[in-house]
Tab-separated table of C-alpha atoms in Angstrom:
chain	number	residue	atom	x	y	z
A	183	UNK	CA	0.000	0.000	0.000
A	184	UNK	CA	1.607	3.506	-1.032
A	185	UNK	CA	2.200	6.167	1.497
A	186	UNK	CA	0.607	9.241	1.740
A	187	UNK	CA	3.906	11.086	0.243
A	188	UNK	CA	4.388	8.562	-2.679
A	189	UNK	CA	0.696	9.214	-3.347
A	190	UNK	CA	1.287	12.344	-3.570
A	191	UNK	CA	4.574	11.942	-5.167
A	192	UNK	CA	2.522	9.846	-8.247
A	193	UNK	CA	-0.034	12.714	-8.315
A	194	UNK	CA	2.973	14.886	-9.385
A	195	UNK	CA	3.539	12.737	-12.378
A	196	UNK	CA	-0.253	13.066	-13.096
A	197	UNK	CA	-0.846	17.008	-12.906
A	198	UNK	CA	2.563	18.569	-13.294
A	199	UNK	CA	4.192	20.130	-16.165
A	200	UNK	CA	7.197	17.634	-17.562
A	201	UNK	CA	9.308	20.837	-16.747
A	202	UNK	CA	8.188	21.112	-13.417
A	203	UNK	CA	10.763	19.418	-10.617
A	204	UNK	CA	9.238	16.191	-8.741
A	205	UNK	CA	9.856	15.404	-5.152
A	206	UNK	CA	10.614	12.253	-6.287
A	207	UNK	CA	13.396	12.832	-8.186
A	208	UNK	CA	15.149	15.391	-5.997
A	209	UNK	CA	19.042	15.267	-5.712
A	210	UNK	CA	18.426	14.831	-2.453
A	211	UNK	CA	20.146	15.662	0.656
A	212	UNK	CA	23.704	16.046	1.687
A	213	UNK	CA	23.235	13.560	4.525
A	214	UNK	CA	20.370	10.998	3.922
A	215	UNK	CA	17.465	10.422	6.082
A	216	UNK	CA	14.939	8.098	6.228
A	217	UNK	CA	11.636	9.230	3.840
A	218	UNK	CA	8.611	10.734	5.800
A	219	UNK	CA	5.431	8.467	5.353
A	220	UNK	CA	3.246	11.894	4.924
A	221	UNK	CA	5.179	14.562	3.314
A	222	UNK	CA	7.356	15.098	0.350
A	223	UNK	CA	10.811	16.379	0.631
A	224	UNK	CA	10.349	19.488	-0.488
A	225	UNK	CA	7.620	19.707	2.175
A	226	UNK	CA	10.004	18.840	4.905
A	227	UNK	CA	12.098	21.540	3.769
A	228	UNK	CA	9.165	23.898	4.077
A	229	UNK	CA	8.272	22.778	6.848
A	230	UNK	CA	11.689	22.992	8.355
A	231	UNK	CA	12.550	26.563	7.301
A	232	UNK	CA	9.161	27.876	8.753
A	233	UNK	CA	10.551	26.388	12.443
A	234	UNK	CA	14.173	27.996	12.036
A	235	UNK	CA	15.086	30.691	14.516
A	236	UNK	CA	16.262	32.349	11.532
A	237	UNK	CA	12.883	32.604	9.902
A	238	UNK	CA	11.512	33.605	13.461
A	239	UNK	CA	13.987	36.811	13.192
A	240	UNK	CA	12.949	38.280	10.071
A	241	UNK	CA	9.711	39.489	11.751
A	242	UNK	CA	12.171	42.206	13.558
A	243	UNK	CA	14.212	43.067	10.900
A	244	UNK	CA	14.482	45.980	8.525
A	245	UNK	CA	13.184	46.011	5.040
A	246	UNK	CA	14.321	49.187	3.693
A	247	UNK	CA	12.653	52.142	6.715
A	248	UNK	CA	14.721	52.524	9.559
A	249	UNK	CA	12.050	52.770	12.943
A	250	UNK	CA	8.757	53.772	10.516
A	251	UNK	CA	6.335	55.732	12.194
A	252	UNK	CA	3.239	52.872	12.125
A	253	UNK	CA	2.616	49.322	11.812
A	254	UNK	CA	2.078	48.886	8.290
A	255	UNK	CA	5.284	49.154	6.911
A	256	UNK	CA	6.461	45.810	5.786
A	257	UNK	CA	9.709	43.816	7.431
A	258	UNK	CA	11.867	41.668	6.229
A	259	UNK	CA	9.200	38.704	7.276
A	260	UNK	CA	6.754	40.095	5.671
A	261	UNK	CA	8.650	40.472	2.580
A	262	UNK	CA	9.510	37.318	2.423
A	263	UNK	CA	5.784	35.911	2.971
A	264	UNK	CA	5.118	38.315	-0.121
A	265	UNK	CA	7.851	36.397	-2.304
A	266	UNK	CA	6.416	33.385	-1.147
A	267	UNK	CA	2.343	34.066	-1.976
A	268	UNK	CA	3.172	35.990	-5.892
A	269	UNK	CA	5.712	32.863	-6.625
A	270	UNK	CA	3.292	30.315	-5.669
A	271	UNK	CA	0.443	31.954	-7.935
A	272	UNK	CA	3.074	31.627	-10.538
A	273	UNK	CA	4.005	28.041	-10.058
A	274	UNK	CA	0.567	26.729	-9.708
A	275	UNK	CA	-0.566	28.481	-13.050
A	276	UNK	CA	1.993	26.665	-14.491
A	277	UNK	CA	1.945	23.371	-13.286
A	278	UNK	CA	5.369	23.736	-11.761
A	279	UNK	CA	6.206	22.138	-8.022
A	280	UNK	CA	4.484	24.713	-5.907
A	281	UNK	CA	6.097	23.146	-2.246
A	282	UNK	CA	9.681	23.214	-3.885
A	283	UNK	CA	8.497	27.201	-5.232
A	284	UNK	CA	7.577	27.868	-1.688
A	285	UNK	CA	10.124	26.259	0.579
A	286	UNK	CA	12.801	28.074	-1.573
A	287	UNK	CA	10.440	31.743	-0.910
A	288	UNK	CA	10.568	31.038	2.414
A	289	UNK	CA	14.188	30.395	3.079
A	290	UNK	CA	15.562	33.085	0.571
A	291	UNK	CA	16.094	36.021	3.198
A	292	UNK	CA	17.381	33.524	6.019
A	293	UNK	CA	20.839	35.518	5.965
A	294	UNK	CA	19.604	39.315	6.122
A	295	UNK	CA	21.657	41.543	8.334
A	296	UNK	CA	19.759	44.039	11.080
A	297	UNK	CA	18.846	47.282	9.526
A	298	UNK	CA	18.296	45.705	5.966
A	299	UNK	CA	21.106	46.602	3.864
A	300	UNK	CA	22.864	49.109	5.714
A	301	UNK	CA	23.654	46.228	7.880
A	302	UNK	CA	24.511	44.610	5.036
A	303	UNK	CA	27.160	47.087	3.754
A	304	UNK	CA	28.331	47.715	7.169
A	305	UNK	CA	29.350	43.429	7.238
A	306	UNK	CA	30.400	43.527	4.055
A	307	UNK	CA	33.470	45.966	5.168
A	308	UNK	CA	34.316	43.950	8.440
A	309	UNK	CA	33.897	40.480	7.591
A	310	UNK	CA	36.641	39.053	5.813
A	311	UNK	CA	36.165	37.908	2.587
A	312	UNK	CA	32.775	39.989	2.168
A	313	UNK	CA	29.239	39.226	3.036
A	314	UNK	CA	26.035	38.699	0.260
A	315	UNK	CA	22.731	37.619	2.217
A	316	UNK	CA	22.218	35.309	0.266
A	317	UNK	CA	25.386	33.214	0.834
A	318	UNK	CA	24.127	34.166	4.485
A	319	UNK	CA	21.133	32.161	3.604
A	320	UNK	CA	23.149	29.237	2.694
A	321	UNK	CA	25.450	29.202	5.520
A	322	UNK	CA	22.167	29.527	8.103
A	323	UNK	CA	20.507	26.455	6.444
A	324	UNK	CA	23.745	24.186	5.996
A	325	UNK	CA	25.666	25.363	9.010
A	326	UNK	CA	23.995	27.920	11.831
A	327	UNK	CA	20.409	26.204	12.439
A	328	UNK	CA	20.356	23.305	15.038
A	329	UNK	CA	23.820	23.872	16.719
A	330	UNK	CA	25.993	23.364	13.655
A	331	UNK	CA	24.463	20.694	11.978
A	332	UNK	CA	22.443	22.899	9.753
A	333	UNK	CA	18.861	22.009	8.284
A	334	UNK	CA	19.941	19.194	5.674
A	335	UNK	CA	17.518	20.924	3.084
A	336	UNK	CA	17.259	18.924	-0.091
A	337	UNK	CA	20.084	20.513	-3.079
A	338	UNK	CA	17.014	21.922	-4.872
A	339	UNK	CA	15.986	24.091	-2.366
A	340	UNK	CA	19.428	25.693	-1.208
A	341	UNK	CA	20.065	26.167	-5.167
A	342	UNK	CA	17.176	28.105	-5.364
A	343	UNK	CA	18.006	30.196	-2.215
A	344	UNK	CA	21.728	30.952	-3.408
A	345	UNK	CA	20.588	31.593	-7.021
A	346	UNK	CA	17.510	34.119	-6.287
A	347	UNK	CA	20.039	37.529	-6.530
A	348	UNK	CA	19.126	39.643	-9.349
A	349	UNK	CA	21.816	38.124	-11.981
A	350	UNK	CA	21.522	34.265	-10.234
A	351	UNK	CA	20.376	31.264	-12.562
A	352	UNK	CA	18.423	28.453	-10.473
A	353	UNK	CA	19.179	24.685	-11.786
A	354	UNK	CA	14.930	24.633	-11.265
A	355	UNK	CA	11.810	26.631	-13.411
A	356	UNK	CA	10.774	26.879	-9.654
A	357	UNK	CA	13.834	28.510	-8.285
A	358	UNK	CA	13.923	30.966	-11.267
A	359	UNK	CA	10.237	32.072	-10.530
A	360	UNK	CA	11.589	32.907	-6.830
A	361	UNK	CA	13.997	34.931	-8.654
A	362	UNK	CA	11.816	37.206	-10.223
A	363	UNK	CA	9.049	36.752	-7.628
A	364	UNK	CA	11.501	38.677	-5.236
A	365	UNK	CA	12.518	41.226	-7.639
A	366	UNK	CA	8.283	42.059	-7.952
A	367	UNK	CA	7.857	41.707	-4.142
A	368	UNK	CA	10.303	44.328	-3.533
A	369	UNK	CA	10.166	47.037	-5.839
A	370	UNK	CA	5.971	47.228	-5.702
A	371	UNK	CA	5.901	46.690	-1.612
A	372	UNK	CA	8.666	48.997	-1.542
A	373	UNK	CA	6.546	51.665	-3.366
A	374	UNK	CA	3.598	51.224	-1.298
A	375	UNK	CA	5.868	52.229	1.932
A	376	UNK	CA	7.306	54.875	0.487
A	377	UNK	CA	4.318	56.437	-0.512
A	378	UNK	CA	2.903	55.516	2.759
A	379	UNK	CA	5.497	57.497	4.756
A	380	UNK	CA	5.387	60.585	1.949
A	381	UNK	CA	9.282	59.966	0.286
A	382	UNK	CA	7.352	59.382	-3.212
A	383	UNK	CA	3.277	60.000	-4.607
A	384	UNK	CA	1.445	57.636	-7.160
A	385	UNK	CA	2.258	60.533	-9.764
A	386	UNK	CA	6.054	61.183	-8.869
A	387	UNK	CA	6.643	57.385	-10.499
A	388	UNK	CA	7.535	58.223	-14.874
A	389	UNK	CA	4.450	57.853	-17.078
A	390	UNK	CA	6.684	55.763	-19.140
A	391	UNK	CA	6.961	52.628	-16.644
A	392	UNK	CA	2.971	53.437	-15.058
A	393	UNK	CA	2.135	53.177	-18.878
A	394	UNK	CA	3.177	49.652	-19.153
A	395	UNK	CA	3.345	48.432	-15.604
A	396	UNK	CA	0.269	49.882	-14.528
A	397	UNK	CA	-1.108	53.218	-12.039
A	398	UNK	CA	-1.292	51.470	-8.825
A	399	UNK	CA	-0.007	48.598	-7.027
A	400	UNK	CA	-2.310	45.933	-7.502
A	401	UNK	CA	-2.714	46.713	-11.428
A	402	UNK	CA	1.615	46.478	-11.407
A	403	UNK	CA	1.518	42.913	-9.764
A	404	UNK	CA	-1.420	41.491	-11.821
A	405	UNK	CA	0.919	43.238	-14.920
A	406	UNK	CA	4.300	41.462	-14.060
A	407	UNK	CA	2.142	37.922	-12.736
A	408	UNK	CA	0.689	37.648	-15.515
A	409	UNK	CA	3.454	38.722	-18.249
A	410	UNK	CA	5.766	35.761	-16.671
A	411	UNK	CA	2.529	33.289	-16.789
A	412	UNK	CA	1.928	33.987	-20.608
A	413	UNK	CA	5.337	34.361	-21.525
A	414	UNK	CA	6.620	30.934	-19.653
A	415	UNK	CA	3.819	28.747	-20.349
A	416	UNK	CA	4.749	25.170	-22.046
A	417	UNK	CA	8.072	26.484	-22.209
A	418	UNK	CA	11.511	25.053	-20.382
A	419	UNK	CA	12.029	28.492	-18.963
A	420	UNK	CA	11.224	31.655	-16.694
A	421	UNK	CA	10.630	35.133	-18.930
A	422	UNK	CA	9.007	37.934	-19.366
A	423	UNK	CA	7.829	40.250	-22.230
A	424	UNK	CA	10.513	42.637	-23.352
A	425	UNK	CA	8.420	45.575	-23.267
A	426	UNK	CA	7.529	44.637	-19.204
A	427	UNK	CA	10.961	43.154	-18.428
A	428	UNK	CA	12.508	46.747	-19.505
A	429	UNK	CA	9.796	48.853	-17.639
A	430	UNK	CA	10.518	46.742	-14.563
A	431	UNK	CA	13.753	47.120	-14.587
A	432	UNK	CA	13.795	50.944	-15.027
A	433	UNK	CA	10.894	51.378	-12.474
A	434	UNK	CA	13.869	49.265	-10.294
A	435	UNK	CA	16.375	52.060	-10.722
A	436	UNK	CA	14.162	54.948	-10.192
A	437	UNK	CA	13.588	53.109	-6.693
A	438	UNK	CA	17.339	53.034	-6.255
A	439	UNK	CA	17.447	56.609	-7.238
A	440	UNK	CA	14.340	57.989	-5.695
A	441	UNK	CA	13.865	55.827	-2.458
A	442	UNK	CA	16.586	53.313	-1.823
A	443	UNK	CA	18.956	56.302	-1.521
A	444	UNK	CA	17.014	59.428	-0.444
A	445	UNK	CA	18.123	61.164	2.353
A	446	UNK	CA	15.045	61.190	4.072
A	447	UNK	CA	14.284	57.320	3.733
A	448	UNK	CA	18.035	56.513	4.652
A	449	UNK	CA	19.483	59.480	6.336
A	450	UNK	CA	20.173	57.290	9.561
A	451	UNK	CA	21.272	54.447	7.918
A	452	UNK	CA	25.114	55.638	8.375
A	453	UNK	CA	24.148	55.303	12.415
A	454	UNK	CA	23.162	51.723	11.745
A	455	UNK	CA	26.020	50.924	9.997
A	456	UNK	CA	28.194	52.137	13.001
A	457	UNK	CA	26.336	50.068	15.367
A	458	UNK	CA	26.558	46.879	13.895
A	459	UNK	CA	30.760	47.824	12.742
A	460	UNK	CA	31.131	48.387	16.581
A	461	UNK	CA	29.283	45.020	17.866
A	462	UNK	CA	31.925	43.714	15.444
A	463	UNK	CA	34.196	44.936	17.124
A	464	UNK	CA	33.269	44.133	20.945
A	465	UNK	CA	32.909	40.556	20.389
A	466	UNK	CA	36.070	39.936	18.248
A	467	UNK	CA	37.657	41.465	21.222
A	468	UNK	CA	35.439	39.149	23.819
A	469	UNK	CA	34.571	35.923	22.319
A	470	UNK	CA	34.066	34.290	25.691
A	471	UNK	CA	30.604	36.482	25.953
A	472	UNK	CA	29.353	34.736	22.378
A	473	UNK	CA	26.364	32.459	23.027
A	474	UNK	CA	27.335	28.627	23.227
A	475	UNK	CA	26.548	27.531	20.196
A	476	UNK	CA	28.880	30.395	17.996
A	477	UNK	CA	31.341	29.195	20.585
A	478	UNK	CA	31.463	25.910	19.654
A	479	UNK	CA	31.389	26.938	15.765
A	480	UNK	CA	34.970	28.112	17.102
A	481	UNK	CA	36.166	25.565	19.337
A	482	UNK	CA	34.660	22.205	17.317
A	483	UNK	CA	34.472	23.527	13.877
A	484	UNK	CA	37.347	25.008	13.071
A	485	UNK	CA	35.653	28.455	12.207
A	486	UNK	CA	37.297	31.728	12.386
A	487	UNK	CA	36.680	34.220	14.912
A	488	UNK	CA	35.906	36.834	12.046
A	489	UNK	CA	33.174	34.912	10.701
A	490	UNK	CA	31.710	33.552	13.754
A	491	UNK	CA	30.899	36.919	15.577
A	492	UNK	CA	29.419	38.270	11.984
A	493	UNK	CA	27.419	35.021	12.155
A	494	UNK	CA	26.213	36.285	15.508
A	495	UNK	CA	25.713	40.144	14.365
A	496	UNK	CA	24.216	39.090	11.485
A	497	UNK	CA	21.559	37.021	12.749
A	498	UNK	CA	20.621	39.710	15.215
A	499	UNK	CA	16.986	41.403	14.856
A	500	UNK	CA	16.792	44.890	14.880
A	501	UNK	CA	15.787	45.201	18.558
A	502	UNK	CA	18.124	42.922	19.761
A	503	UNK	CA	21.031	44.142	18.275
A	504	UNK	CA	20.141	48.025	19.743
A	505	UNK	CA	19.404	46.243	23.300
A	506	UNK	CA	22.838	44.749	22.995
A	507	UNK	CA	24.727	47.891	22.175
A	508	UNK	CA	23.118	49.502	24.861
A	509	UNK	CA	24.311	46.921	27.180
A	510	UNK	CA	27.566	47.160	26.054
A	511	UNK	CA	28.654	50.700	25.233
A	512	UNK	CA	26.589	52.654	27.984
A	513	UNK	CA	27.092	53.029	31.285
A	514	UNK	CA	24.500	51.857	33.648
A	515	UNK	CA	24.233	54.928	35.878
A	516	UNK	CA	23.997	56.798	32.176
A	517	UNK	CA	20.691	54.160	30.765
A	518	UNK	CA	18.060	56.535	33.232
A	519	UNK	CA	18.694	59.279	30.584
C-alpha cells in the first residue's frame, strides 16, 4: 500500500508540467534520512525553514525604513511571505512544483543583516572575505540552524536560495520564478511604503513605466504575474515580455534613485552601519561572551573568529542588536537618561 507522500509523489507525475521538478526525483540531501510516510521532501524543507530561529527573526528586521512611524510598513518577514504568496500563484498556473516554489520563498532572506542593507554594507566591510545575504542564507541552512548541523535541506531548495540575486540562474523553473518573484515583491511593496510614509506619490513614479506596468499597485503585480505566466507557459524556462521586463527594470532604478537612496528614507542608515561595525568589534575582542553555540562553531568547527561573531551580528533582529549595544557601550548609571 503507497504512502501518503508517494501518493502524492505519483499525483505529481499526473498534474505537473514535464518541466516542473518532482519530489521524487530530488538530488536529495547532503546527509540521507529516512523518507517521511506523509510529506514530500520538499515539504520537509518547508516545513523545516518555517521552524528555524532564523525565519523567526525576520519578523524584527528591517526592510528598507529605519524605525517607521506605524505598523504597516512591511519587514523583512513580511517580505519574504510576499515572495512566497506571488511565486506560488506563478508556479501553480503553471503546473510547476508549488512546495519546492515555496520552501525556496521562504528560506531566501534567512541571511539578512539588522537594519536591511545598511547592515549589510556595514558586514560587508568587516567580515573578511565579504558578506552577500544570500550566501548568508546558505550558511544559516547548511551550518547555523540546530547547533551546527544545519537544516539538511534537499540541493534543490538551497540552489534556489543561493541563485535568487538579481543576476543568479536556479538549476529549477521553480527557483527561477523565486527569482523574479523577489525582484516584484520588492520594488511594488517597496513603493507602497514609500508612498505611505510621503518619500514618493502615485504621480512622482515616470508615465513611461505606469504606462506599461500599470497606475497602482495591484494593477503592477497582476501586470508582471501575468506577463511571466503567458510568456513561460509550455516552455523550459522563466521570462518575461521585453516591453515589461525593460519597464521593470527601469521602475527598479528609479527606486534606487528615488527611495533606496534618499536622504530622508536613509538618512540614519550611516548610524546603523556604526552600530553593527562596533558590535563587530566588541565581540572579536570578547569571544568568551558569544552564546554557546557560535562558541562551539569556534572551538569544534574550526571556524574563524571573524566569521563567527558576523554570524552572531548578522543574525541579530533589529531590537536585539540596539538592546545589545546599549548593554555594552553605555554606562549603567547613564541608561536613566
Amino acid at each position: 500500500m503507497l504512502t501518503l507522500r508517494e501518493m502524492q509523489e505519483k499525483r505529481e507525475h499526473e498534474f505537473l508540467s514535464p518541466y516542473a521538478a518532482f519530489s521524487d526525483a530530488s538530488l536529495g540531501r547532503d546527509r540521507e534520512e529516512p523518507h517521511c510516510d506523509l510529506r514530500t521532501i520538499y515539504q520537509r524543507d518547508r516545513d523545516r525553514i518555517i521552524h528555524s530561529k532564523a525565519f523567526r527573526r525576520l519578523n524584527a528586521k528591517t526592510q528598507v525604513f529605519l524605525t517607521p512611524e506605524g505598523d504597516h510598513y512591511r519587514t523583512r518577514l513580511t517580505h519574504t511571505l510576499e515572495v512566497a504568496q506571488t511565486a506560488r500563484t506563478i508556479a501553480k498556473a503553471l503546473r510547476l512544483n508549488e512546495d519546492l516554489t515555496e520552501a525556496i520563498a521562504l528560506g531566501h532572506d534567512l541571511g539578512h543583516t539588522p537594519f536591511g542593507h545598511a547592515g549589510e554594507r556595514a558586514l560587508k566591510r568587516v567580515r573578511e572575505g565579504g558578506f552577500h545575504h544570500h550566501l548568508q542564507s546558505i550558511r544559516v541552512v547548511e551550518l547555523l540552524e540546530k547547533h551546527g548541523r544545519g537544516l539538511n535541506l534537499s540541493k534543490e531548495v538551497r540552489d534556489g536560495i543561493v541563485s535568487h540575486q538579481v543576476d543568479g540562474r536556479a538549476m529549477t523553473l521553480e527557483g527561477n520564478i523565486v527569482r523574479l518573484a523577489d525582484k516584484i515583491a520588492y520594488v511594488n511593496h517597496d513603493i507602497d511604503d514609500a508612498i505611505r510614509g510621503n518619500i514618493i506619490t502615485e504621480a512622482d513614479i515616470p508615465t513611461e513605466y505606469t504606462s506599461v506596468l500599470g497606475h497602482t499597485l495591484t494593477q503592477r503585480l497582476n501586470t508582471l504575474i501575468h506577463d511571466i505566466i503567458i510568456n513561460s507557459e509550455e516552455k523550459n524556462e522563466i521570462c518575461m515580455s521585453p516591453e515589461v521586463e525593460r519597464a521593470m527594470g527601469d521602475l527598479r532604478k528609479y527606486m534606487f534613485a528615488n527611495v533606496y537612496t534618499n536622504p530622508v528614507a536613509k538618512g540614519q542608515e550611516h548610524k546603523a552601519e556604526r552600530l553593527v561595525e562596533q558590535l563587530v568589534e566588541y565581540y572579536t575582542d570578547h569571544t568568551e561572551l558569544l552564546p554557546e553555540e557560535y562558541r562551539f562553531m569556534m572551538s569544534d568547527r574550526n571556524e574563524s573568529v571573524n566569521h563567527v561573531v558576523c554570524d552572531y551580528v548578522a543574525g541579530m533582529t533589529d531590537r536585539y542588536a540596539v538592546a545589545k549595544y546599549r548593554e555594552i557601550m553605555i554606562p549603567e548609571a547613564w541608561d536613566v537618561y
